[in-house]
Amino acid sequence: MEETELAELMHLVGRRLRHGYIHRLEPLGLNPGQARALRALADAARPLRMVQLADQLRIVPRSLTPVVDALESAGLVRREVDPANRRSTLVQITPEGRRLAARARDARREAGQELFAVLGEERRDQLRDLLSLVEEQFR
């Protein structure tokens, strides 16, 4: 049997994690992009400008508009005029949005726990340390 390239294994495992996460988000009525936006807003100390939120999510602002539209339609966020700059729009998470952000965070954690259940606690800790080391080189 041919040894699978490390990058390919990471891709396959990442795909499985994403599919498990998507499956858990569906009952919440969210997709991963909406869940990421809610998480960013829930973690922010104050409402974010659309541009700031797009920067945090590493997407272009025009890609954020449909995400915020859907979240606003669901009552999870609301747009407000930025009093410091009336040309800017702030995005404010609602109490229901906070509740759903917490549930989405739990869904992500559960997907990871299920995927990595095959590893013992020590091996999960080793994997976390190794992946953290790889990620730290980009900070």
JSON list of C-alpha atoms in Angstrom, two decimals, residues 19 58 116 118:
[
{"chain": "A", "resi": 19, "resn": "HIS", "atom": "CA", "xyz": [-18.70, 17.49, 6.81]},
{"chain": "A", "resi": 58, "resn": "ARG", "atom": "CA", "xyz": [-10.55, 37.03, 5.65]},
{"chain": "A", "resi": 116, "resn": "PHE", "atom": "CA", "xyz": [-10.59, 12.27, 16.84]},
{"chain": "A", "resi": 118, "resn": "VAL", "atom": "CA", "xyz": [-10.03, 7.05, 17.67]}
]
